[in-house]
Amino acid sequence: MSLRVSIPRDSGALAVGADEVAAALLEQAHVRDLPVDLVRPGSRGLYWLEPMLEVDTPDGRVAYGPVTPADVPALLDAIVAGTSHPLRQGLTEQIPWLKRQTRLTFARCGIVDPRSIDDYRAHGGYRGLERALKMSSDAIIDDVVKSGLRGRGGAGFPTGTKWRTVAQAGRGQKYICCNADEGDSGTFADRMLMEGDPFMIIEGMTIAGIAVGATKGYIYIRSEYPHAVEAMNAAIEAARRTGYLGEHICHSTDSFDIEVRVGAGAYICGEETSMLESLEGKRGTVRAKPPLPAHKGLFGRPTVINNVLTFSAVPYILDGGAQAYADCGMGKSRGTKPIQLGGNIKHGGLFEVAFGITLGELIDEIGGGTLSGRPVRAVQVGGPLGAYFPRALFDTPFDYEAFAARSGMVGHGGVVVFDDTVDMAKQARFALAFCAHESCGKCTPCRIGSTRGAETVDKIIAGDRPAANIAVLEDLCNTMKFGSLCALGGLTPIPVLSALTHFPEDFGLAPRRLQAAE
Ligand SMILES: Cc1cc2nc3c(=O)[nH]c(=O)nc-3n(C[C@H](O)[C@H](O)[C@H](O)COP(=O)(O)O)c2cc1C
Ligand code: SF4
């Protein structure tokens, strides 16, 4: 009998040598005349243990990590002899970090073979689509509404409402666009799913197409994700070959097909209207709204635009899981949130959990504090436009409204940790410089305000009339917040003002005590 071993093909694992470990394993197995069945799934998301090697046993998969090629000979000996090894982490499913999660969207990631549609089906894949094919458009959308699913790309707009608008937008050509630009700093959940469970995204987009009457879909993937592009293209081909995409999917009257489009390498191309421009072959600049893309989107036609994680939640919901999904979470934030822990953190990776977990639990208990071992000083949640929270706000629960109430945002779920060596005035400058670099240039508050803002922070840092320049900075932030055409200019003040509010001493101002309830 052969030994079944899984080593991730995920680019996070490849970056730390997964391919080299796989090559060493095959070589050592050959030397020992040991039959090995090597599988290359996605990552389980325990990135500090990558490259993580898993071995199938009668009790389940056993994990070893982080493995280097030099570890492989002794590791293989220990596996064959059934003896212990220092890199042994025990049964993967029993690792506390994984056990504590509620994996609905990432249930299969790191487990299934992303190249095999049969494996996807063997793990419950395509049950949602098969059920949806027997339902009316209204009934599918009712399920999505019932689940309480909100867009996972950032704004948290109710997905069922968006789909209903497109469904009711008359007849004729409609489109489904999956936003896989994933530009937020510290985020990687979309990439993990594209590389680790691509058929789930295809299934979610196909269900959306059937629900709203669209026959064509596009997935817009950032150019920095070549492995995801390859995985999605391979999965789309496999789905076409097996009748899950194309004319009369699964012998039904519905047709749906998907094409991959590679992004243009600009943060603004993740903003939905810029993405549409880019998909149409133009430069990625923002369109004024209205009209909403749901009415007039790609090539002027009604279009559903959702994030990868939003579409990925749909197969579970349509497979009879709408109520179970709605039963998770808190307030108006229903279901689970795949949170991405990064920056200066001991245990970084993908942690999917019901909404409601606090920032403190995530950073201290799950993340294990900083990698540097120094105290945590600030945490930026929600990408480069998210607020910097100090420890005094660590009781904030992961919930769209709770974060907004403290002038922050959940966004795409990126959490980036900084220790006490961070200079928050420099971080505020970085937010403005980032906006200046990424601005599409269409409106003045963002195009000019971001550059003037960075210059003003430079003056504050240099001690040039700090009080007067802070007043200028606040004024610029207000102009950007209220006068920008899109959220890039509109939200850049959030990191800047949060740094100023919570870390005034870094701007040469007297420190002040912040109450947790503030
Ligand atoms: C500057 C900017 C960048 C954005 N980048 C992304 C992105 O990379 N991925 C994404 O899904 N949404 C991004 N969004 C949000 C999209 O405009 C849009 O709200 C989202 O794709 C809708 O999908 P959802 O309802 O499933 O979240 C961005 C928005 C702005 C303003
Ligand atoms: S806010 Fe910035 S990115 Fe958005 S439309 Fe205006 S210039 Fe373009």
Coordinates of C-alpha atoms and ligand atoms in Angstrom, one line a residue:
M1 CA 0.0 0.0 0.0
S2 CA 1.3 3.4 -0.8
L3 CA 1.8 6.3 1.6
R4 CA -0.6 9.2 0.8
V5 CA 1.1 12.5 1.5
S6 CA -0.2 16.1 0.9
I7 CA 2.1 19.0 0.4
P8 CA 0.4 22.3 -0.5
R9 CA 0.8 23.9 -3.9
D10 CA -0.5 27.2 -2.5
S11 CA 1.8 30.1 -3.3
G12 CA 2.3 31.0 0.4
A13 CA 3.7 27.5 0.9
L14 CA 5.6 27.6 -2.4
A15 CA 7.3 30.8 -1.3
V16 CA 8.8 29.0 1.7
G17 CA 9.9 25.9 -0.2
A18 CA 7.0 23.5 -0.6
D19 CA 8.1 22.4 -4.1
E20 CA 11.6 21.6 -2.8
V21 CA 10.1 19.6 0.0
A22 CA 7.9 17.7 -2.4
A23 CA 10.9 16.9 -4.7
A24 CA 13.0 15.7 -1.7
L25 CA 10.1 13.5 -0.6
L26 CA 9.8 11.8 -4.0
E27 CA 13.5 11.3 -4.2
Q28 CA 13.8 9.8 -0.7
A29 CA 10.7 7.6 -1.4
H30 CA 12.5 6.4 -4.5
V31 CA 15.7 5.6 -2.7
R32 CA 13.7 3.6 -0.1
D33 CA 11.6 1.9 -2.8
L34 CA 8.5 3.3 -0.9
P35 CA 5.4 3.8 -3.0
V36 CA 4.1 7.4 -2.3
D37 CA 0.9 9.0 -3.5
L38 CA 1.7 12.7 -3.5
V39 CA -1.2 15.1 -3.5
R40 CA -0.8 18.9 -4.0
P41 CA -3.8 20.6 -2.4
G42 CA -4.2 24.2 -1.2
S43 CA -3.0 25.4 2.2
R44 CA -4.9 24.8 5.5
G45 CA -3.9 28.4 6.3
L46 CA -1.6 27.7 9.2
Y47 CA 1.1 29.7 7.5
W48 CA 3.7 29.6 10.3
L49 CA 3.8 25.8 9.8
E50 CA 4.3 25.9 6.0
P51 CA 5.6 23.9 4.3
M52 CA 3.2 21.6 6.2
L53 CA 3.2 18.0 5.1
E54 CA 0.3 15.8 6.0
V55 CA 0.2 12.0 6.0
D56 CA -3.0 10.0 5.7
T57 CA -3.5 7.6 8.6
P58 CA -6.5 5.4 9.6
D59 CA -7.2 8.1 12.3
G60 CA -7.1 11.0 9.9
R61 CA -4.3 13.2 8.5
V62 CA -1.2 13.8 10.7
A63 CA 0.6 17.1 10.2
Y64 CA 4.3 17.9 10.2
G65 CA 5.7 21.4 9.9
P66 CA 7.5 23.6 9.0
V67 CA 9.4 21.0 6.9
T68 CA 12.6 21.7 5.0
P69 CA 14.1 19.4 2.4
A70 CA 16.9 18.5 4.9
D71 CA 14.2 17.2 7.3
V72 CA 12.7 14.8 4.8
P73 CA 15.0 11.7 5.2
A74 CA 14.5 11.5 9.0
L75 CA 10.9 12.5 8.8
L76 CA 10.2 9.7 6.3
D77 CA 12.0 7.2 8.5
A78 CA 9.8 8.3 11.5
I79 CA 6.6 8.1 9.5
V80 CA 7.4 4.6 8.2
A81 CA 8.5 3.3 11.6
G82 CA 5.6 5.0 13.4
T83 CA 7.9 6.8 15.8
S84 CA 7.8 10.4 16.9
H85 CA 9.4 13.4 15.2
P86 CA 10.0 16.9 16.5
L87 CA 8.0 18.5 13.7
R88 CA 4.9 16.3 14.3
Q89 CA 1.9 18.5 15.1
G90 CA -0.5 15.6 15.7
L91 CA -3.9 15.0 13.9
T92 CA -4.4 18.1 11.7
E93 CA -8.1 18.5 12.7
Q94 CA -7.1 18.4 16.4
I95 CA -4.6 21.3 16.1
P96 CA -6.2 23.9 18.4
W97 CA -5.8 26.7 16.0
L98 CA -7.8 24.8 13.4
K99 CA -10.2 23.2 15.8
R100 CA -11.3 26.6 17.1
Q101 CA -12.5 27.7 13.7
T102 CA -15.9 27.4 12.0
R103 CA -14.9 26.5 8.5
L104 CA -17.9 26.9 6.2
T105 CA -16.2 28.6 3.2
F106 CA -12.7 27.1 3.8
A107 CA -14.1 23.6 4.8
R108 CA -12.4 21.9 1.8
C109 CA -9.4 24.2 1.4
G110 CA -6.1 22.2 2.0
I111 CA -8.1 19.0 1.8
V112 CA -9.4 18.6 -1.7
D113 CA -7.3 18.2 -4.8
P114 CA -7.9 21.5 -6.6
R115 CA -7.3 19.9 -10.0
S116 CA -9.9 17.2 -9.6
I117 CA -13.6 17.9 -10.1
D118 CA -14.3 14.3 -8.9
D119 CA -12.6 15.1 -5.6
Y120 CA -14.6 18.3 -5.3
R121 CA -17.8 16.3 -5.8
A122 CA -16.7 13.6 -3.4
H123 CA -16.4 16.4 -0.7
G124 CA -20.0 17.7 -1.3
G125 CA -19.2 20.0 -4.2
Y126 CA -21.9 20.9 -6.7
R127 CA -24.8 19.9 -4.4
G128 CA -25.8 23.6 -4.1
L129 CA -25.9 24.0 -7.9
E130 CA -27.8 20.8 -8.4
R131 CA -30.4 22.0 -6.0
A132 CA -30.4 25.5 -7.5
L133 CA -31.1 24.1 -10.9
K134 CA -34.4 22.8 -9.6
M135 CA -35.4 26.1 -8.1
S136 CA -36.9 29.3 -9.4
S137 CA -34.9 32.5 -9.6
D138 CA -36.9 34.0 -6.8
A139 CA -36.4 30.9 -4.5
I140 CA -32.6 31.0 -5.0
I141 CA -32.4 34.7 -4.2
D142 CA -34.7 34.1 -1.2
D143 CA -32.2 31.6 0.2
V144 CA -29.4 34.1 -0.2
V145 CA -31.5 36.8 1.5
K146 CA -32.4 34.4 4.3
S147 CA -28.7 33.5 4.9
G148 CA -28.0 37.2 5.7
L149 CA -25.0 37.1 3.4
R150 CA -23.3 40.5 2.9
G151 CA -20.6 41.3 0.4
R152 CA -17.2 40.2 1.7
G153 CA -15.2 42.5 -0.6
G154 CA -15.3 45.4 1.8
A155 CA -18.6 47.4 1.9
G156 CA -20.8 44.6 3.3
F157 CA -23.8 45.3 1.0
P158 CA -26.6 42.6 1.2
T159 CA -25.9 40.1 -1.6
G160 CA -29.5 39.0 -2.0
T161 CA -30.6 42.6 -2.6
K162 CA -28.0 43.1 -5.3
W163 CA -28.9 39.8 -7.0
R164 CA -32.7 40.7 -6.9
T165 CA -32.0 44.1 -8.6
V166 CA -30.1 42.4 -11.4
A167 CA -32.8 39.6 -11.7
Q168 CA -35.5 42.3 -12.1
A169 CA -33.5 44.4 -14.6
G170 CA -35.4 43.0 -17.6
R171 CA -34.3 40.5 -20.2
G172 CA -31.3 40.5 -22.4
Q173 CA -27.6 40.0 -21.8
K174 CA -26.5 40.2 -18.1
Y175 CA -23.1 39.4 -16.5
I176 CA -21.6 38.0 -13.4
C177 CA -18.3 39.5 -12.4
C178 CA -16.1 38.0 -9.7
N179 CA -13.8 40.5 -8.1
A180 CA -10.5 38.7 -7.4
D181 CA -8.3 41.8 -7.5
E182 CA -7.6 41.4 -3.7
G183 CA -5.5 44.5 -3.4
D184 CA -5.8 45.1 0.4
S185 CA -2.6 44.8 2.3
G186 CA -2.5 41.7 4.5
T187 CA -5.2 39.8 2.6
F188 CA -4.9 36.5 0.9
A189 CA -8.2 34.6 1.4
D190 CA -9.3 35.0 -2.2
R191 CA -6.0 33.7 -3.5
M192 CA -6.1 30.7 -1.1
L193 CA -9.5 29.7 -2.4
M194 CA -8.7 30.2 -6.1
E195 CA -5.6 28.0 -5.6
G196 CA -7.2 25.6 -3.1
D197 CA -10.9 25.2 -4.0
P198 CA -11.5 26.8 -7.4
F199 CA -14.6 24.8 -8.2
M200 CA -16.4 26.3 -5.3
I201 CA -16.0 29.8 -6.9
I202 CA -17.2 28.5 -10.2
E203 CA -20.2 26.9 -8.5
G204 CA -21.1 30.1 -6.7
M205 CA -20.8 32.2 -9.9
T206 CA -22.9 29.7 -11.8
I207 CA -25.7 29.8 -9.1
A208 CA -25.6 33.6 -9.4
G209 CA -25.9 33.4 -13.2
I210 CA -29.0 31.1 -12.9
A211 CA -30.5 33.3 -10.3
V212 CA -30.3 36.5 -12.2
G213 CA -30.5 35.2 -15.8
A214 CA -26.9 35.8 -16.8
T215 CA -25.1 33.4 -19.2
K216 CA -21.6 34.9 -19.0
G217 CA -19.2 35.4 -16.1
Y218 CA -15.8 36.9 -15.7
I219 CA -13.3 36.5 -12.9
Y220 CA -10.9 39.4 -12.6
I221 CA -7.7 38.2 -11.0
R222 CA -4.8 40.5 -10.1
S223 CA -1.7 39.9 -12.2
E224 CA 0.4 39.3 -9.1
Y225 CA -1.5 35.9 -8.7
P226 CA -0.1 33.7 -11.5
H227 CA -0.8 30.5 -9.6
A228 CA -4.4 31.5 -9.0
V229 CA -4.8 32.3 -12.7
E230 CA -3.5 28.9 -13.6
A231 CA -5.7 27.1 -11.1
M232 CA -8.8 28.9 -12.1
N233 CA -8.2 28.3 -15.8
A234 CA -7.6 24.6 -15.2
A235 CA -10.8 24.3 -13.1
I236 CA -12.9 26.2 -15.7
E237 CA -11.6 23.8 -18.4
A238 CA -12.5 20.8 -16.2
A239 CA -15.9 22.2 -15.5
R240 CA -16.6 22.7 -19.2
R241 CA -15.4 19.2 -20.1
T242 CA -17.8 17.7 -17.5
G243 CA -20.8 19.7 -18.4
Y244 CA -20.7 22.0 -15.3
L245 CA -20.0 25.0 -17.6
G246 CA -21.2 25.8 -21.1
E247 CA -24.5 25.1 -22.9
H248 CA -27.2 23.3 -20.9
I249 CA -25.2 22.8 -17.7
C250 CA -25.9 19.4 -16.1
H251 CA -28.4 18.7 -19.0
S252 CA -30.6 21.6 -17.8
T253 CA -32.1 24.5 -19.8
D254 CA -29.6 26.9 -18.2
S255 CA -26.3 27.9 -19.8
F256 CA -23.3 29.6 -18.2
D257 CA -19.7 30.1 -19.0
I258 CA -16.7 31.9 -17.3
E259 CA -13.6 33.5 -18.6
V260 CA -10.5 34.6 -16.6
R261 CA -9.3 38.2 -17.0
V262 CA -5.9 39.2 -15.6
G263 CA -5.9 42.6 -13.8
A264 CA -4.0 45.7 -14.6
G265 CA -1.9 45.9 -11.5
A266 CA -3.6 48.9 -9.8
Y267 CA -5.3 49.0 -6.4
I268 CA -8.1 51.1 -7.9
C269 CA -8.9 48.2 -10.4
G270 CA -10.5 46.5 -7.4
E271 CA -13.1 49.2 -7.1
E272 CA -16.0 47.8 -9.0
T273 CA -16.5 50.4 -11.6
S274 CA -12.8 50.6 -12.4
M275 CA -12.8 46.9 -12.7
L276 CA -15.5 47.1 -15.2
E277 CA -13.5 49.7 -17.2
S278 CA -10.5 47.4 -17.1
L279 CA -12.6 44.4 -18.1
E280 CA -13.8 46.4 -21.1
G281 CA -10.1 46.9 -22.1
K282 CA -9.9 50.5 -20.9
R283 CA -7.7 52.2 -18.3
G284 CA -9.0 51.5 -14.7
T285 CA -10.7 54.8 -13.7
V286 CA -13.8 55.1 -11.5
R287 CA -17.2 55.6 -13.1
A288 CA -19.7 58.0 -11.4
K289 CA -22.6 56.3 -9.7
P290 CA -25.5 56.2 -10.5
P291 CA -26.1 54.2 -12.7
L292 CA -25.3 51.3 -10.4
P293 CA -23.5 48.3 -12.1
A294 CA -26.7 46.3 -11.2
H295 CA -28.5 48.4 -13.7
K296 CA -25.8 49.4 -16.1
G297 CA -22.5 47.5 -15.6
L298 CA -20.2 45.6 -17.9
F299 CA -20.7 46.7 -21.5
G300 CA -23.7 48.7 -20.3
R301 CA -25.6 45.6 -19.2
P302 CA -27.0 44.7 -15.7
T303 CA -24.1 43.1 -13.8
V304 CA -23.7 41.3 -10.5
I305 CA -20.3 42.1 -9.0
N306 CA -19.2 40.1 -5.9
N307 CA -16.0 39.3 -4.2
V308 CA -14.5 35.8 -4.3
L309 CA -15.5 35.1 -0.7
T310 CA -19.1 36.2 -1.4
F311 CA -19.6 33.8 -4.3
S312 CA -17.8 31.1 -2.3
A313 CA -20.3 31.3 0.5
V314 CA -23.2 30.6 -1.9
P315 CA -22.8 26.8 -2.6
Y316 CA -23.0 26.1 1.2
I317 CA -26.1 28.3 1.5
L318 CA -27.8 26.7 -1.5
D319 CA -27.0 23.2 -0.3
G320 CA -29.7 23.7 2.4
G321 CA -27.4 25.8 4.6
A322 CA -29.2 29.2 4.5
Q323 CA -30.6 29.0 8.1
A324 CA -27.4 27.5 9.5
Y325 CA -25.4 30.3 7.9
A326 CA -27.8 32.9 9.3
D327 CA -27.6 31.3 12.8
C328 CA -23.8 32.2 13.0
G329 CA -22.6 35.7 13.7
M330 CA -23.9 38.8 15.6
G331 CA -26.2 41.7 14.8
K332 CA -26.5 42.3 11.1
S333 CA -23.2 40.5 10.4
R334 CA -24.3 36.9 9.7
G335 CA -22.3 33.8 8.9
T336 CA -18.6 33.4 9.1
K337 CA -15.7 35.8 8.3
P338 CA -12.4 34.4 6.9
I339 CA -10.0 36.6 8.8
Q340 CA -6.4 37.0 7.6
L341 CA -3.8 37.4 10.3
G342 CA -0.6 39.0 9.2
G343 CA 2.1 41.5 9.8
N344 CA 4.2 41.1 13.0
I345 CA 2.2 38.1 14.4
K346 CA 3.4 34.8 15.8
H347 CA 0.7 32.6 14.3
G348 CA -0.3 34.2 11.0
G349 CA -2.7 32.7 8.6
L350 CA -6.4 32.1 7.7
F351 CA -8.8 32.0 10.6
E352 CA -12.5 31.5 9.6
V353 CA -14.8 32.2 12.5
A354 CA -18.4 33.4 13.1
F355 CA -18.7 37.2 13.3
G356 CA -18.5 38.4 17.0
I357 CA -15.0 37.3 18.0
T358 CA -13.1 40.3 19.5
L359 CA -9.9 41.8 18.1
G360 CA -8.1 41.0 21.4
E361 CA -9.0 37.3 21.2
L362 CA -7.7 37.2 17.6
I363 CA -4.4 39.0 18.3
D364 CA -3.5 37.7 21.7
E365 CA -5.0 34.2 22.0
I366 CA -5.2 33.0 18.4
G367 CA -2.3 35.0 16.9
G368 CA -0.1 34.5 20.0
G369 CA 1.0 38.2 20.0
T370 CA 3.8 39.5 17.9
L371 CA 6.5 37.4 16.2
S372 CA 9.1 39.9 17.5
G373 CA 8.0 39.1 21.1
R374 CA 7.5 42.9 21.8
P375 CA 4.2 44.4 22.9
V376 CA 1.5 44.9 20.3
R377 CA 1.0 48.6 19.8
A378 CA -1.3 49.0 16.8
V379 CA -3.5 46.8 14.6
Q380 CA -4.7 47.9 11.2
V381 CA -8.0 46.1 10.2
G382 CA -9.6 46.2 6.8
G383 CA -6.7 46.9 4.4
P384 CA -4.8 50.1 3.7
L385 CA -7.9 52.2 4.2
G386 CA -8.7 50.6 7.6
A387 CA -8.3 52.2 11.0
Y388 CA -5.3 51.6 13.3
F389 CA -6.7 50.4 16.6
P390 CA -4.7 50.6 19.9
R391 CA -5.0 47.9 22.6
A392 CA -7.7 50.0 24.3
L393 CA -10.0 49.0 21.4
F394 CA -9.2 45.3 21.5
D395 CA -12.7 44.6 22.9
T396 CA -14.2 45.5 19.5
P397 CA -16.1 42.5 18.1
F398 CA -15.7 41.5 14.5
D399 CA -19.0 43.0 13.2
Y400 CA -19.5 45.6 10.4
E401 CA -21.4 48.0 12.7
A402 CA -19.2 47.6 15.8
F403 CA -16.1 48.6 13.8
A404 CA -17.9 51.4 12.0
A405 CA -19.1 52.8 15.4
R406 CA -15.4 53.2 16.3
S407 CA -14.5 54.8 13.0
G408 CA -13.0 51.6 11.7
M409 CA -14.0 48.9 9.2
V410 CA -13.9 45.2 8.9
G411 CA -13.4 45.3 5.1
H412 CA -12.0 42.2 3.5
G413 CA -10.9 40.9 6.9
G414 CA -7.2 41.7 6.8
V415 CA -5.6 42.2 10.2
V416 CA -2.0 43.6 10.2
V417 CA -0.2 43.7 13.6
F418 CA 2.5 46.2 14.6
D419 CA 4.7 46.1 17.7
D420 CA 5.9 49.0 19.8
T421 CA 8.6 50.0 17.4
V422 CA 6.1 51.4 14.9
D423 CA 6.0 55.1 14.2
M424 CA 2.4 56.0 13.6
A425 CA 3.1 59.4 12.1
K426 CA 5.0 57.5 9.4
Q427 CA 2.1 55.1 9.0
A428 CA -0.3 58.1 8.5
R429 CA 2.1 59.5 5.9
F430 CA 2.2 56.0 4.2
A431 CA -1.6 56.0 3.9
L432 CA -1.6 59.3 2.1
A433 CA 1.4 58.4 -0.1
F434 CA -0.4 55.1 -1.0
C435 CA -3.5 57.1 -2.0
A436 CA -1.4 59.5 -4.0
H437 CA 0.2 56.6 -5.8
E438 CA -3.0 54.6 -6.5
S439 CA -5.3 57.5 -7.1
C440 CA -7.0 57.2 -10.6
G441 CA -6.9 61.0 -10.8
K442 CA -10.5 61.5 -11.7
C443 CA -11.4 63.8 -8.8
T444 CA -9.5 66.7 -7.1
P445 CA -9.9 65.9 -3.4
C446 CA -8.1 62.6 -3.8
R447 CA -5.7 63.5 -6.6
I448 CA -4.4 66.7 -4.9
G449 CA -5.5 66.1 -1.3
S450 CA -3.4 63.0 -0.9
T451 CA -0.2 64.6 -2.1
R452 CA -0.8 67.7 0.0
G453 CA -1.6 65.5 2.9
A454 CA 1.7 63.6 2.7
E455 CA 3.6 66.9 2.5
T456 CA 1.7 68.2 5.6
V457 CA 2.6 65.1 7.6
D458 CA 6.2 65.6 6.6
K459 CA 6.0 69.1 8.1
I460 CA 4.4 67.8 11.3
I461 CA 7.2 65.1 11.6
A462 CA 9.8 67.8 11.1
G463 CA 8.3 69.9 13.9
D464 CA 7.2 72.7 11.6
R465 CA 4.3 74.4 13.4
P466 CA 2.6 71.1 14.4
A467 CA -0.6 72.6 15.7
A468 CA -1.3 74.6 12.6
N469 CA -0.3 71.8 10.3
I470 CA -2.4 69.3 12.1
A471 CA -5.4 71.6 11.6
V472 CA -4.5 71.7 7.8
L473 CA -4.3 67.9 7.8
E474 CA -7.7 67.5 9.5
D475 CA -9.2 70.0 7.0
L476 CA -7.7 68.0 4.0
C477 CA -9.0 64.8 5.5
N478 CA -12.5 66.2 5.7
T479 CA -12.3 67.5 2.1
M480 CA -11.2 64.0 1.0
K481 CA -13.8 62.2 3.1
F482 CA -16.8 64.3 1.8
G483 CA -15.6 65.4 -1.6
S484 CA -14.1 62.2 -3.2
L485 CA -15.9 60.4 -5.9
C486 CA -15.0 56.9 -4.6
A487 CA -13.9 55.2 -1.4
L488 CA -10.2 55.4 -2.1
G489 CA -10.1 59.1 -1.5
G490 CA -13.1 58.9 0.8
L491 CA -11.6 56.4 3.2
T492 CA -7.9 57.3 3.2
P493 CA -8.6 59.8 6.1
I494 CA -9.6 56.8 8.3
P495 CA -6.0 55.4 8.8
V496 CA -4.7 59.0 9.0
L497 CA -7.2 60.2 11.6
S498 CA -7.1 57.0 13.6
A499 CA -3.3 57.4 13.9
L500 CA -3.7 61.0 15.0
T501 CA -6.5 60.2 17.5
H502 CA -5.1 57.1 19.1
F503 CA -1.3 57.8 18.9
P504 CA -1.0 61.6 19.2
E505 CA 2.4 61.4 20.9
D506 CA 3.9 60.2 17.6
F507 CA 2.8 63.5 16.0
G508 CA 4.5 65.5 18.8
L509 CA 1.2 66.0 20.7
A510 CA 0.5 65.2 24.4
P511 CA -0.6 61.6 24.8
R512 CA -4.2 61.2 26.0
R513 CA -6.0 58.3 27.7
L514 CA -8.5 56.5 25.5
Q515 CA -11.4 54.7 27.1
A516 CA -12.3 51.4 25.6
A517 CA -15.9 52.5 25.3
E518 CA -15.0 55.7 23.5
Ligands
LIG1 C1 -10.2 51.5 -3.8 C2 -11.1 50.2 -3.7 C3 -10.5 49.0 -3.9 C4 -11.3 47.8 -3.8 N1 -10.7 46.6 -4.0 C5 -11.5 45.5 -4.0 C6 -10.9 44.2 -4.2 O1 -9.7 44.1 -4.4 N2 -11.7 43.1 -4.1 C7 -13.1 43.3 -3.9 O2 -13.8 42.3 -3.9 N3 -13.6 44.5 -3.7 C8 -12.9 45.6 -3.7 N4 -13.5 46.8 -3.5 C9 -14.9 46.8 -3.3 C10 -15.7 46.8 -4.6 O3 -15.8 48.1 -5.1 C11 -17.1 46.2 -4.5 O4 -17.8 46.8 -3.4 C12 -17.1 44.7 -4.3 O5 -16.3 44.0 -5.2 C13 -18.5 44.1 -4.3 O6 -18.5 42.8 -4.0 P1 -19.2 42.3 -2.6 O7 -20.5 42.9 -2.4 O8 -19.2 40.8 -2.7 O9 -18.3 42.8 -1.5 C14 -12.7 48.0 -3.6 C15 -13.3 49.2 -3.4 C16 -12.5 50.3 -3.4 C17 -13.1 51.7 -3.2
SF4_2 S1 -11.4 59.2 -5.0 FE1 -9.4 59.0 -6.1 S2 -9.5 56.9 -7.0 FE2 -11.6 57.6 -6.5 S3 -12.4 58.6 -8.3 FE3 -11.5 60.2 -7.1 S4 -9.4 60.3 -7.9 FE4 -10.2 58.4 -8.6

